mmCIF file of N, CA, C and O in Angstrom:
data_model
loop_
_atom_site.group_PDB
_atom_site.id
_atom_site.type_symbol
_atom_site.label_atom_id
_atom_site.label_comp_id
_atom_site.label_asym_id
_atom_site.label_seq_id
_atom_site.Cartn_x
_atom_site.Cartn_y
_atom_site.Cartn_z
ATOM 1 N N UNK A 173 101.957 89.610 137.694
ATOM 2 C CA UNK A 173 101.391 90.151 138.760
ATOM 3 C C UNK A 173 99.957 90.421 136.944
ATOM 4 O O UNK A 173 100.210 89.672 136.625
ATOM 5 N N UNK A 174 98.904 90.999 137.510
ATOM 6 C CA UNK A 174 97.786 90.907 136.508
ATOM 7 C C UNK A 174 97.619 92.465 137.612
ATOM 8 O O UNK A 174 97.104 92.276 138.399
ATOM 9 N N UNK A 175 97.397 93.061 135.965
ATOM 10 C CA UNK A 175 96.884 94.141 135.937
ATOM 11 C C UNK A 175 95.360 94.653 135.667
ATOM 12 O O UNK A 175 95.432 94.110 134.326
ATOM 13 N N UNK A 176 93.957 95.087 135.967
ATOM 14 C CA UNK A 176 92.710 95.255 135.530
ATOM 15 C C UNK A 176 92.677 96.029 135.425
ATOM 16 O O UNK A 176 92.414 97.244 136.552
ATOM 17 N N UNK A 177 91.702 96.836 134.777
ATOM 18 C CA UNK A 177 91.205 98.032 134.514
ATOM 19 C C UNK A 177 89.771 97.947 133.662
ATOM 20 O O UNK A 177 89.343 97.465 132.861
ATOM 21 N N UNK A 178 89.029 98.943 134.776
ATOM 22 C CA UNK A 178 87.380 98.466 134.644
ATOM 23 C C UNK A 178 87.285 100.138 134.627
ATOM 24 O O UNK A 178 87.356 101.180 135.076
ATOM 25 N N UNK A 179 87.615 100.876 133.173
ATOM 26 C CA UNK A 179 86.691 102.195 132.737
ATOM 27 C C UNK A 179 85.004 101.848 133.044
ATOM 28 O O UNK A 179 84.204 101.121 132.572
ATOM 29 N N UNK A 180 84.499 103.577 133.545
ATOM 30 C CA UNK A 180 84.067 103.647 133.748
ATOM 31 C C UNK A 180 83.404 104.688 132.962
ATOM 32 O O UNK A 180 83.554 104.744 131.650
ATOM 33 N N UNK A 181 81.393 103.643 132.953
ATOM 34 C CA UNK A 181 81.272 105.152 132.262
ATOM 35 C C UNK A 181 79.953 106.140 132.267
ATOM 36 O O UNK A 181 79.364 106.767 131.540
ATOM 37 N N UNK A 182 80.963 107.279 133.418
ATOM 38 C CA UNK A 182 80.102 108.428 133.902
ATOM 39 C C UNK A 182 81.313 109.519 132.935
ATOM 40 O O UNK A 182 81.382 110.217 133.496
ATOM 41 N N UNK A 183 82.297 109.296 132.383
ATOM 42 C CA UNK A 183 82.568 110.286 131.777
ATOM 43 C C UNK A 183 84.102 110.456 132.421
ATOM 44 O O UNK A 183 84.410 109.336 132.626
ATOM 45 N N UNK A 184 84.618 111.624 131.856
ATOM 46 C CA UNK A 184 86.248 111.542 132.271
ATOM 47 C C UNK A 184 86.350 111.028 133.919
ATOM 48 O O UNK A 184 85.569 112.282 134.048
ATOM 49 N N UNK A 185 88.041 110.963 134.533
ATOM 50 C CA UNK A 185 87.598 111.395 135.271
ATOM 51 C C UNK A 185 88.837 111.078 136.786
ATOM 52 O O UNK A 185 89.321 110.241 135.477
ATOM 53 N N UNK A 186 89.319 110.732 137.361
ATOM 54 C CA UNK A 186 90.460 110.012 137.590
ATOM 55 C C UNK A 186 90.584 108.394 137.478
ATOM 56 O O UNK A 186 89.493 107.910 137.205
ATOM 57 N N UNK A 187 91.871 108.263 138.035
ATOM 58 C CA UNK A 187 92.156 106.762 137.382
ATOM 59 C C UNK A 187 92.411 106.640 139.125
ATOM 60 O O UNK A 187 93.928 106.824 139.495
ATOM 61 N N UNK A 188 91.472 105.928 139.605
ATOM 62 C CA UNK A 188 91.909 104.847 141.081
ATOM 63 C C UNK A 188 92.603 104.156 141.270
ATOM 64 O O UNK A 188 92.490 102.726 140.398
ATOM 65 N N UNK A 189 93.491 103.755 141.499
ATOM 66 C CA UNK A 189 94.182 101.845 141.725
ATOM 67 C C UNK A 189 94.763 101.696 143.361
ATOM 68 O O UNK A 189 94.361 102.037 143.928
ATOM 69 N N UNK A 190 93.707 100.053 143.153
ATOM 70 C CA UNK A 190 93.577 99.178 144.269
ATOM 71 C C UNK A 190 94.815 97.926 144.429
ATOM 72 O O UNK A 190 94.848 97.557 143.494
ATOM 73 N N UNK A 191 95.361 97.630 145.119
ATOM 74 C CA UNK A 191 95.942 96.657 145.118
ATOM 75 C C UNK A 191 96.412 95.728 146.256
ATOM 76 O O UNK A 191 95.269 95.748 147.588
ATOM 77 N N UNK A 192 96.221 94.430 145.650
ATOM 78 C CA UNK A 192 96.086 93.605 146.345
ATOM 79 C C UNK A 192 97.675 92.716 146.566
ATOM 80 O O UNK A 192 97.546 92.019 145.239
ATOM 81 N N UNK A 193 97.885 91.312 147.624
ATOM 82 C CA UNK A 193 99.156 90.839 147.347
ATOM 83 C C UNK A 193 98.598 89.477 147.005
ATOM 84 O O UNK A 193 98.221 89.276 148.458
ATOM 85 N N UNK A 194 99.809 88.654 146.347
ATOM 86 C CA UNK A 194 99.126 87.555 146.142
ATOM 87 C C UNK A 194 99.724 86.967 146.618
ATOM 88 O O UNK A 194 100.236 85.302 145.547
ATOM 89 N N UNK A 195 100.633 86.438 147.018
ATOM 90 C CA UNK A 195 102.141 85.592 147.425
ATOM 91 C C UNK A 195 101.265 84.507 148.386
ATOM 92 O O UNK A 195 100.649 84.853 149.969
ATOM 93 N N UNK A 196 102.492 83.053 148.807
ATOM 94 C CA UNK A 196 101.718 82.639 150.075
ATOM 95 C C UNK A 196 103.609 83.497 150.513
ATOM 96 O O UNK A 196 104.773 83.371 150.134
ATOM 97 N N UNK A 197 104.192 82.471 152.148
ATOM 98 C CA UNK A 197 104.905 82.603 152.798
ATOM 99 C C UNK A 197 105.310 81.046 153.053
ATOM 100 O O UNK A 197 104.903 80.320 152.713
ATOM 101 N N UNK A 198 106.359 81.444 152.930
ATOM 102 C CA UNK A 198 107.706 80.227 153.152
ATOM 103 C C UNK A 198 107.676 79.282 153.941
ATOM 104 O O UNK A 198 108.764 79.053 155.507
ATOM 105 N N UNK A 199 106.191 79.054 154.758
ATOM 106 C CA UNK A 199 105.948 77.942 156.370
ATOM 107 C C UNK A 199 105.563 77.254 155.299
ATOM 108 O O UNK A 199 104.283 76.724 155.256
ATOM 109 N N UNK A 200 105.688 75.845 156.370
ATOM 110 C CA UNK A 200 105.495 74.865 156.266
ATOM 111 C C UNK A 200 103.911 74.573 156.452
ATOM 112 O O UNK A 200 104.243 74.708 158.238
ATOM 113 N N UNK A 201 103.080 73.893 156.019
ATOM 114 C CA UNK A 201 102.054 74.038 157.021
ATOM 115 C C UNK A 201 101.199 72.546 158.019
ATOM 116 O O UNK A 201 101.381 71.621 156.799
ATOM 117 N N UNK A 202 100.546 72.665 159.388
ATOM 118 C CA UNK A 202 100.570 71.439 158.846
ATOM 119 C C UNK A 202 99.531 70.976 159.800
ATOM 120 O O UNK A 202 99.132 72.319 161.082
ATOM 121 N N UNK A 203 98.424 70.409 160.209
ATOM 122 C CA UNK A 203 97.620 69.921 161.198
ATOM 123 C C UNK A 203 97.724 69.644 163.157
ATOM 124 O O UNK A 203 99.029 69.366 162.502
ATOM 125 N N UNK A 204 96.819 70.419 163.047
ATOM 126 C CA UNK A 204 97.336 70.166 165.150
ATOM 127 C C UNK A 204 97.551 68.141 165.233
ATOM 128 O O UNK A 204 96.998 67.807 164.342
ATOM 129 N N UNK A 205 98.314 67.943 166.315
ATOM 130 C CA UNK A 205 98.062 66.453 166.718
ATOM 131 C C UNK A 205 97.157 65.877 165.969
ATOM 132 O O UNK A 205 96.400 66.698 167.075
ATOM 133 N N UNK A 206 97.039 65.044 165.885
ATOM 134 C CA UNK A 206 96.127 63.843 165.973
ATOM 135 C C UNK A 206 94.387 64.560 164.463
ATOM 136 O O UNK A 206 93.495 63.749 164.323
ATOM 137 N N UNK A 207 94.706 65.470 164.038
ATOM 138 C CA UNK A 207 93.852 65.963 163.361
ATOM 139 C C UNK A 207 94.089 66.407 161.347
ATOM 140 O O UNK A 207 95.342 65.659 161.251
ATOM 141 N N UNK A 208 93.256 66.053 161.271
ATOM 142 C CA UNK A 208 92.885 65.409 159.393
ATOM 143 C C UNK A 208 93.715 67.439 159.190
ATOM 144 O O UNK A 208 93.182 68.358 159.652
ATOM 145 N N UNK A 209 94.782 66.457 157.982
ATOM 146 C CA UNK A 209 95.033 68.376 156.987
ATOM 147 C C UNK A 209 93.552 68.186 156.880
ATOM 148 O O UNK A 209 92.831 68.494 156.498
ATOM 149 N N UNK A 210 93.866 69.741 156.660
ATOM 150 C CA UNK A 210 92.476 70.890 156.358
ATOM 151 C C UNK A 210 92.268 70.696 154.683
ATOM 152 O O UNK A 210 93.061 70.344 154.154
ATOM 153 N N UNK A 211 90.811 70.879 154.590
ATOM 154 C CA UNK A 211 90.692 70.948 153.026
ATOM 155 C C UNK A 211 91.641 71.770 152.482
ATOM 156 O O UNK A 211 91.655 71.274 150.867
ATOM 157 N N UNK A 212 91.401 72.728 152.615
ATOM 158 C CA UNK A 212 92.071 73.744 151.977
ATOM 159 C C UNK A 212 93.050 74.775 152.034
ATOM 160 O O UNK A 212 94.454 75.487 152.472
ATOM 161 N N UNK A 213 94.269 73.413 153.485
ATOM 162 C CA UNK A 213 95.351 73.170 153.463
ATOM 163 C C UNK A 213 96.236 73.854 151.863
ATOM 164 O O UNK A 213 95.553 72.851 151.590
ATOM 165 N N UNK A 214 96.878 74.533 151.852
ATOM 166 C CA UNK A 214 98.342 73.940 150.966
ATOM 167 C C UNK A 214 98.511 72.952 150.180
ATOM 168 O O UNK A 214 99.121 72.397 151.212
ATOM 169 N N UNK A 215 98.929 73.000 149.011
ATOM 170 C CA UNK A 215 99.330 71.684 148.122
ATOM 171 C C UNK A 215 100.690 71.789 148.131
ATOM 172 O O UNK A 215 101.267 70.587 147.994
ATOM 173 N N UNK A 216 101.094 72.562 148.080
ATOM 174 C CA UNK A 216 102.882 72.543 147.858
ATOM 175 C C UNK A 216 103.590 73.074 149.630
ATOM 176 O O UNK A 216 103.619 73.648 150.035
ATOM 177 N N UNK A 217 104.514 72.075 149.542
ATOM 178 C CA UNK A 217 105.391 71.539 150.152
ATOM 179 C C UNK A 217 105.663 72.759 150.698
ATOM 180 O O UNK A 217 106.451 73.084 149.932
ATOM 181 N N UNK A 218 106.150 73.388 152.337
ATOM 182 C CA UNK A 218 106.921 73.996 153.068
ATOM 183 C C UNK A 218 106.215 76.186 152.825
ATOM 184 O O UNK A 218 106.694 76.316 152.733
ATOM 185 N N UNK A 219 105.016 76.311 151.789
ATOM 186 C CA UNK A 219 104.611 76.923 151.638
ATOM 187 C C UNK A 219 103.027 76.563 151.802
ATOM 188 O O UNK A 219 102.445 75.755 151.607
ATOM 189 N N UNK A 220 101.986 78.114 152.230
ATOM 190 C CA UNK A 220 101.120 78.395 152.692
ATOM 191 C C UNK A 220 100.863 79.855 152.953
ATOM 192 O O UNK A 220 101.593 80.761 153.066
ATOM 193 N N UNK A 221 99.129 80.226 153.010
ATOM 194 C CA UNK A 221 98.799 81.685 152.636
ATOM 195 C C UNK A 221 98.298 81.489 154.628
ATOM 196 O O UNK A 221 97.514 81.092 155.298
ATOM 197 N N UNK A 222 99.395 81.656 155.245
ATOM 198 C CA UNK A 222 99.621 82.437 155.843
ATOM 199 C C UNK A 222 98.772 84.107 157.004
ATOM 200 O O UNK A 222 98.531 83.670 158.493
ATOM 201 N N UNK A 223 98.652 84.918 155.769
ATOM 202 C CA UNK A 223 98.574 85.891 156.421
ATOM 203 C C UNK A 223 97.419 86.805 156.000
ATOM 204 O O UNK A 223 97.942 88.236 155.806
ATOM 205 N N UNK A 224 96.465 86.886 155.420
ATOM 206 C CA UNK A 224 95.654 87.304 154.693
ATOM 207 C C UNK A 224 95.056 87.617 153.070
ATOM 208 O O UNK A 224 94.312 87.596 153.672
ATOM 209 N N UNK A 225 96.269 86.890 152.694
ATOM 210 C CA UNK A 225 96.097 87.861 151.330
ATOM 211 C C UNK A 225 94.932 86.392 150.650
ATOM 212 O O UNK A 225 94.849 87.528 149.685
ATOM 213 N N UNK A 226 94.727 85.594 151.161
ATOM 214 C CA UNK A 226 93.910 84.840 150.887
ATOM 215 C C UNK A 226 92.828 86.020 150.676
ATOM 216 O O UNK A 226 91.383 86.096 149.365
ATOM 217 N N UNK A 227 92.602 86.550 152.457
ATOM 218 C CA UNK A 227 91.202 88.036 152.094
ATOM 219 C C UNK A 227 92.104 89.103 151.363
ATOM 220 O O UNK A 227 90.276 89.626 150.747
ATOM 221 N N UNK A 228 92.535 89.156 150.942
ATOM 222 C CA UNK A 228 93.025 90.616 150.053
ATOM 223 C C UNK A 228 92.198 89.807 148.884
ATOM 224 O O UNK A 228 91.768 91.222 147.973
ATOM 225 N N UNK A 229 93.029 89.570 148.629
ATOM 226 C CA UNK A 229 92.542 88.656 146.869
ATOM 227 C C UNK A 229 90.810 88.938 146.894
ATOM 228 O O UNK A 229 90.703 89.270 146.048
ATOM 229 N N UNK A 230 89.984 87.847 147.923
ATOM 230 C CA UNK A 230 88.965 87.848 147.208
ATOM 231 C C UNK A 230 88.211 88.818 147.660
ATOM 232 O O UNK A 230 87.218 89.588 147.103
ATOM 233 N N UNK A 231 88.648 90.163 148.675
ATOM 234 C CA UNK A 231 88.219 90.995 149.020
ATOM 235 C C UNK A 231 88.012 92.412 147.542
ATOM 236 O O UNK A 231 87.192 92.906 146.838
ATOM 237 N N UNK A 232 89.177 92.435 146.671
ATOM 238 C CA UNK A 232 89.463 92.762 145.298
ATOM 239 C C UNK A 232 88.524 92.529 144.764
ATOM 240 O O UNK A 232 88.188 92.340 144.213
ATOM 241 N N UNK A 233 88.433 90.962 144.557
ATOM 242 C CA UNK A 233 87.955 90.629 143.739
ATOM 243 C C UNK A 233 86.624 90.896 144.082
ATOM 244 O O UNK A 233 85.347 91.864 143.309
ATOM 245 N N UNK A 234 85.619 90.751 145.165
ATOM 246 C CA UNK A 234 83.986 91.720 145.604
ATOM 247 C C UNK A 234 84.018 92.657 144.649
ATOM 248 O O UNK A 234 82.861 93.248 143.832
ATOM 249 N N UNK A 235 85.432 93.727 144.924
ATOM 250 C CA UNK A 235 85.340 94.964 144.739
ATOM 251 C C UNK A 235 84.825 94.869 143.466
ATOM 252 O O UNK A 235 84.125 95.890 142.499
ATOM 253 N N UNK A 236 85.966 94.895 142.470
ATOM 254 C CA UNK A 236 85.607 94.754 141.142
ATOM 255 C C UNK A 236 84.488 93.596 140.614
ATOM 256 O O UNK A 236 83.967 94.753 139.251
ATOM 257 N N UNK A 237 83.084 93.298 141.173
ATOM 258 C CA UNK A 237 82.468 92.324 140.757
ATOM 259 C C UNK A 237 81.497 93.538 140.957
ATOM 260 O O UNK A 237 81.227 93.624 139.535
ATOM 261 N N UNK A 238 81.582 94.329 141.832
ATOM 262 C CA UNK A 238 80.784 95.049 142.124
ATOM 263 C C UNK A 238 80.828 96.371 141.048
ATOM 264 O O UNK A 238 79.113 96.773 140.770
ATOM 265 N N UNK A 239 82.098 96.560 141.432
ATOM 266 C CA UNK A 239 81.519 97.623 140.276
ATOM 267 C C UNK A 239 81.366 97.837 138.754
ATOM 268 O O UNK A 239 81.294 98.505 138.417
ATOM 269 N N UNK A 240 81.993 96.491 138.708
ATOM 270 C CA UNK A 240 81.121 95.661 137.325
ATOM 271 C C UNK A 240 79.615 96.209 136.690
ATOM 272 O O UNK A 240 79.316 95.947 135.397
ATOM 273 N N UNK A 241 79.060 95.360 137.747
ATOM 274 C CA UNK A 241 77.461 95.755 138.157
ATOM 275 C C UNK A 241 76.706 97.150 137.068
ATOM 276 O O UNK A 241 77.561 98.443 137.698
ATOM 277 N N UNK A 242 76.585 97.024 136.342
ATOM 278 C CA UNK A 242 76.298 98.203 135.138
ATOM 279 C C UNK A 242 75.698 99.359 135.876
ATOM 280 O O UNK A 242 75.902 100.238 135.643
ATOM 281 N N UNK A 243 74.966 99.633 136.664
ATOM 282 C CA UNK A 243 74.201 100.480 137.577
ATOM 283 C C UNK A 243 75.793 101.053 138.631
ATOM 284 O O UNK A 243 75.069 102.415 138.259
ATOM 285 N N UNK A 244 76.034 100.213 138.522
ATOM 286 C CA UNK A 244 77.009 101.062 139.239
ATOM 287 C C UNK A 244 78.319 101.849 138.444
ATOM 288 O O UNK A 244 78.765 102.670 138.029
ATOM 289 N N UNK A 245 79.210 101.352 136.821
ATOM 290 C CA UNK A 245 80.160 101.182 136.550
ATOM 291 C C UNK A 245 79.040 102.513 135.159
ATOM 292 O O UNK A 245 80.145 103.415 135.111
ATOM 293 N N UNK A 246 78.290 102.721 134.748
ATOM 294 C CA UNK A 246 77.815 103.295 134.259
ATOM 295 C C UNK A 246 78.292 105.191 135.039
ATOM 296 O O UNK A 246 78.029 105.897 134.278
ATOM 297 N N UNK A 247 78.058 105.397 136.066
ATOM 298 C CA UNK A 247 77.574 105.992 136.909
ATOM 299 C C UNK A 247 79.128 106.928 137.498
ATOM 300 O O UNK A 247 79.528 108.241 137.345
ATOM 301 N N UNK A 248 80.672 105.935 137.506
ATOM 302 C CA UNK A 248 82.058 105.573 137.713
ATOM 303 C C UNK A 248 82.885 106.584 135.857
ATOM 304 O O UNK A 248 82.468 106.698 135.278
ATOM 305 N N UNK A 249 82.839 107.951 137.183
ATOM 306 C CA UNK A 249 83.854 108.234 136.411
ATOM 307 C C UNK A 249 85.441 108.008 136.184
ATOM 308 O O UNK A 249 85.840 107.762 137.155
ATOM 309 N N UNK A 250 85.957 108.182 135.463
ATOM 310 C CA UNK A 250 87.444 107.497 135.396
ATOM 311 C C UNK A 250 87.448 106.577 135.376
ATOM 312 O O UNK A 250 86.711 105.493 134.995
ATOM 313 N N UNK A 251 88.481 105.976 136.144
ATOM 314 C CA UNK A 251 88.858 103.902 135.745
ATOM 315 C C UNK A 251 89.336 103.017 136.943
ATOM 316 O O UNK A 251 89.974 104.164 138.166
ATOM 317 N N UNK A 252 88.970 101.823 137.294
ATOM 318 C CA UNK A 252 89.771 101.932 138.390
ATOM 319 C C UNK A 252 90.202 100.200 137.149
ATOM 320 O O UNK A 252 89.983 100.350 137.031
ATOM 321 N N UNK A 253 92.023 100.312 138.293
ATOM 322 C CA UNK A 253 93.350 99.618 138.149
ATOM 323 C C UNK A 253 93.216 98.909 139.319
ATOM 324 O O UNK A 253 93.427 98.730 140.575
ATOM 325 N N UNK A 254 92.764 97.497 138.403
ATOM 326 C CA UNK A 254 92.778 96.537 139.747
ATOM 327 C C UNK A 254 94.155 96.013 140.212
ATOM 328 O O UNK A 254 94.341 95.104 138.772
ATOM 329 N N UNK A 255 94.861 95.847 141.373
ATOM 330 C CA UNK A 255 96.886 95.051 140.947
ATOM 331 C C UNK A 255 96.747 94.382 141.294
ATOM 332 O O UNK A 255 96.650 94.110 143.520
ATOM 333 N N UNK A 256 97.591 93.181 141.016
ATOM 334 C CA UNK A 256 97.127 92.089 141.511
ATOM 335 C C UNK A 256 98.842 91.649 141.554
ATOM 336 O O UNK A 256 99.359 91.348 140.950
ATOM 337 N N UNK A 257 99.280 91.665 142.569
ATOM 338 C CA UNK A 257 101.351 92.017 142.807
ATOM 339 C C UNK A 257 101.270 90.359 143.450
ATOM 340 O O UNK A 257 100.928 90.063 145.174
ATOM 341 N N UNK A 258 101.915 89.856 142.983
ATOM 342 C CA UNK A 258 103.149 89.323 143.262
ATOM 343 C C UNK A 258 103.944 89.045 144.581
ATOM 344 O O UNK A 258 104.372 90.864 143.832
ATOM 345 N N UNK A 259 104.569 87.830 145.088
ATOM 346 C CA UNK A 259 105.686 87.952 146.220
ATOM 347 C C UNK A 259 105.703 89.356 146.745
ATOM 348 O O UNK A 259 107.196 90.496 146.824
ATOM 349 N N UNK A 260 105.181 89.868 147.143
ATOM 350 C CA UNK A 260 105.095 91.356 147.960
ATOM 351 C C UNK A 260 105.309 91.376 150.369
ATOM 352 O O UNK A 260 106.273 92.071 150.525
ATOM 353 N N UNK A 261 105.754 89.837 150.287
ATOM 354 C CA UNK A 261 106.727 89.515 151.608
ATOM 355 C C UNK A 261 108.155 89.438 151.669
ATOM 356 O O UNK A 261 108.431 89.460 152.204
ATOM 357 N N UNK A 262 108.095 88.685 150.485
ATOM 358 C CA UNK A 262 109.307 87.742 150.029
ATOM 359 C C UNK A 262 110.337 88.478 148.755
ATOM 360 O O UNK A 262 109.404 88.386 147.717
ATOM 361 N N UNK A 263 111.442 88.235 148.645
ATOM 362 C CA UNK A 263 112.065 88.058 147.712
ATOM 363 C C UNK A 263 112.377 86.238 147.395
ATOM 364 O O UNK A 263 112.463 85.587 147.806
ATOM 365 N N UNK A 264 112.745 85.884 145.970
ATOM 366 C CA UNK A 264 112.892 84.496 145.207
ATOM 367 C C UNK A 264 112.942 84.585 144.166
ATOM 368 O O UNK A 264 113.269 85.657 143.698
ATOM 369 N N UNK A 265 113.621 83.013 143.227
ATOM 370 C CA UNK A 265 114.033 83.097 142.161
ATOM 371 C C UNK A 265 113.567 83.197 140.875
ATOM 372 O O UNK A 265 113.902 84.615 140.520
ATOM 373 N N UNK A 266 112.184 83.681 141.018
ATOM 374 C CA UNK A 266 110.957 84.222 140.418
ATOM 375 C C UNK A 266 111.155 85.921 140.581
ATOM 376 O O UNK A 266 111.255 86.511 139.843
ATOM 377 N N UNK A 267 111.096 85.619 141.427
ATOM 378 C CA UNK A 267 111.205 87.560 141.849
ATOM 379 C C UNK A 267 112.162 88.065 142.693
ATOM 380 O O UNK A 267 111.542 88.202 144.775
ATOM 381 N N UNK A 268 113.473 88.435 142.646
ATOM 382 C CA UNK A 268 114.075 88.497 143.546
ATOM 383 C C UNK A 268 114.479 89.816 144.254
ATOM 384 O O UNK A 268 115.079 90.173 145.745
ATOM 385 N N UNK A 269 113.584 90.967 143.775
ATOM 386 C CA UNK A 269 113.797 92.126 144.178
ATOM 387 C C UNK A 269 111.908 92.159 144.646
ATOM 388 O O UNK A 269 111.448 93.499 144.634
ATOM 389 N N UNK A 270 111.177 91.021 145.098
ATOM 390 C CA UNK A 270 109.550 91.535 144.487
ATOM 391 C C UNK A 270 109.029 91.921 144.268
ATOM 392 O O UNK A 270 109.411 91.983 142.928
ATOM 393 N N UNK A 271 107.943 91.222 144.149
ATOM 394 C CA UNK A 271 106.501 92.013 143.115
ATOM 395 C C UNK A 271 106.424 93.006 142.735
ATOM 396 O O UNK A 271 106.291 93.566 141.045
ATOM 397 N N UNK A 272 106.614 94.328 143.081
ATOM 398 C CA UNK A 272 105.752 94.603 142.863
ATOM 399 C C UNK A 272 107.658 95.590 142.221
ATOM 400 O O UNK A 272 106.596 96.764 141.194
ATOM 401 N N UNK A 273 108.468 95.515 141.928
ATOM 402 C CA UNK A 273 110.280 95.953 141.111
ATOM 403 C C UNK A 273 109.742 95.603 140.298
ATOM 404 O O UNK A 273 109.499 95.756 138.874
ATOM 405 N N UNK A 274 109.489 93.765 139.929
ATOM 406 C CA UNK A 274 108.598 92.798 139.053
ATOM 407 C C UNK A 274 107.919 93.912 138.051
ATOM 408 O O UNK A 274 107.867 93.994 137.025
ATOM 409 N N UNK A 275 106.419 94.116 138.493
ATOM 410 C CA UNK A 275 105.429 94.723 138.201
ATOM 411 C C UNK A 275 106.461 96.299 136.687
ATOM 412 O O UNK A 275 105.498 96.210 135.964
ATOM 413 N N UNK A 276 106.411 97.171 137.877
ATOM 414 C CA UNK A 276 107.057 98.590 137.591
ATOM 415 C C UNK A 276 108.336 98.380 136.628
ATOM 416 O O UNK A 276 107.654 99.327 135.614
ATOM 417 N N UNK A 277 108.958 97.503 136.798
ATOM 418 C CA UNK A 277 110.052 97.643 135.833
ATOM 419 C C UNK A 277 109.646 96.909 134.133
ATOM 420 O O UNK A 277 110.709 96.553 134.324
ATOM 421 N N UNK A 278 108.787 96.151 134.170
ATOM 422 C CA UNK A 278 108.606 95.133 132.837
ATOM 423 C C UNK A 278 107.248 95.960 131.867
ATOM 424 O O UNK A 278 106.445 95.984 132.494
#
């Protein structure tokens, strides 16, 4: 996983955490009968981004970008932690207990 911290320029304040999941699901992606594969289809056989995780990641990155603009950041009191969590829905060999457990215990 990845954790990024944005420190505000407006003085002391709380730390707010935002989390986005970034895993693929064990589903084989197929084009409809007679259709060509889509240009954004998974390149990894047997896994695909099927339930909105791409949107979660994009939204979190947009929030980080907006809050990083100097006019926002200088008014921000405290800090914001952006937590990008792998293996949110499943465990696997790399994350046997899921991504949150691994992030907390490393």
